[in-house]
Amino acid sequence: MVSRPIQDLLYLHAGTFSPDSQVIGMTCWIGGKPQLVTADADDWPYQTVLDAVADGWRIVCFPEISLVTTEDDELHGLGHLFILERYDH
C-alpha cells in the first residue's frame, strides 16, 4: 500500500474579510482527527489568518463576500470564514 499525505484542515472565523483581521473562532482537523481548541483565544496558535499562512497553511477558500448585507440583523452563510489546508507527510 502506498502512503499518501493526509490533508489537515483549519477553519478560521475572522472579524472581517481581511486575512489580517483578528480570528474569533477556529476548528481544526489534523491527520483526519478533530483537535480540541481551547475557549481562551489568547491560547490559540493563530491570532490572524496571516499567522496561519506564515506557519505553512494555504488558504483554499476565502469568505463569500456576496453574502454581505447592509443590515446588522441579517445573517447569511458563515460570516467571515477562511478555510485553510496543509498536508502531513
XYZ file of C-alpha atoms in Angstrom:
89
model
C 0.000 0.000 0.000
C 1.328 3.436 -0.969
C 1.404 6.016 1.792
C -0.221 9.290 0.792
C -0.103 12.620 2.592
C -3.105 13.389 4.784
C -4.851 16.725 4.400
C -5.114 18.830 7.563
C -7.938 21.391 7.655
C -8.216 24.638 9.561
C -11.417 26.709 9.655
C -10.841 30.245 10.903
C -13.674 32.672 11.595
C -12.273 36.192 11.386
C -13.676 39.552 12.396
C -13.675 40.835 8.794
C -12.996 39.645 5.259
C -9.325 40.647 5.558
C -6.734 37.902 6.217
C -5.034 40.198 8.730
C -8.135 40.619 10.896
C -8.457 39.012 14.322
C -9.525 35.352 14.490
C -12.693 34.992 16.583
C -13.219 31.242 16.238
C -11.429 28.177 14.952
C -11.852 24.493 14.251
C -9.027 22.178 13.237
C -8.535 18.613 11.955
C -5.028 17.153 11.995
C -4.430 13.760 10.427
C -8.163 13.395 9.884
C -8.942 13.829 13.587
C -10.647 16.810 15.224
C -8.409 18.785 17.563
C -9.503 20.237 20.863
C -9.355 24.032 20.670
C -9.311 25.921 23.937
C -12.036 28.506 24.522
C -9.375 31.059 25.509
C -8.477 32.954 22.317
C -5.159 34.050 23.836
C -4.044 30.399 23.752
C -4.937 29.815 20.080
C -1.972 29.091 17.816
C -3.075 31.810 15.364
C -4.433 35.263 16.120
C -4.918 36.177 12.433
C -5.351 34.223 9.214
C -1.969 35.536 8.074
C -0.364 33.980 11.181
C -1.597 30.578 9.969
C -0.352 31.249 6.422
C 3.081 32.137 7.818
C 3.050 28.729 9.591
C 2.537 26.811 6.328
C -1.255 26.738 5.945
C -2.683 27.550 2.485
C -5.968 29.411 2.086
C -8.269 27.326 -0.119
C -11.483 29.253 0.470
C -11.985 32.929 1.221
C -15.152 34.344 2.828
C -18.099 34.688 0.463
C -18.371 38.447 0.006
C -21.672 38.111 -1.866
C -23.296 37.158 1.463
C -22.634 40.615 2.930
C -25.724 42.626 3.815
C -26.215 46.211 4.868
C -28.475 45.167 7.732
C -26.757 44.236 11.004
C -29.550 41.846 11.983
C -29.400 39.836 8.728
C -27.015 36.889 8.807
C -26.199 34.837 5.743
C -23.807 31.931 5.459
C -20.980 31.508 7.923
C -19.695 35.064 8.045
C -16.006 35.699 7.623
C -14.897 32.067 7.273
C -11.483 31.174 5.857
C -10.690 27.524 5.108
C -7.026 26.547 5.066
C -5.192 23.298 4.360
C -1.795 21.712 4.679
C -0.550 18.202 4.134
C 1.003 15.988 6.771
C 3.670 13.761 5.272
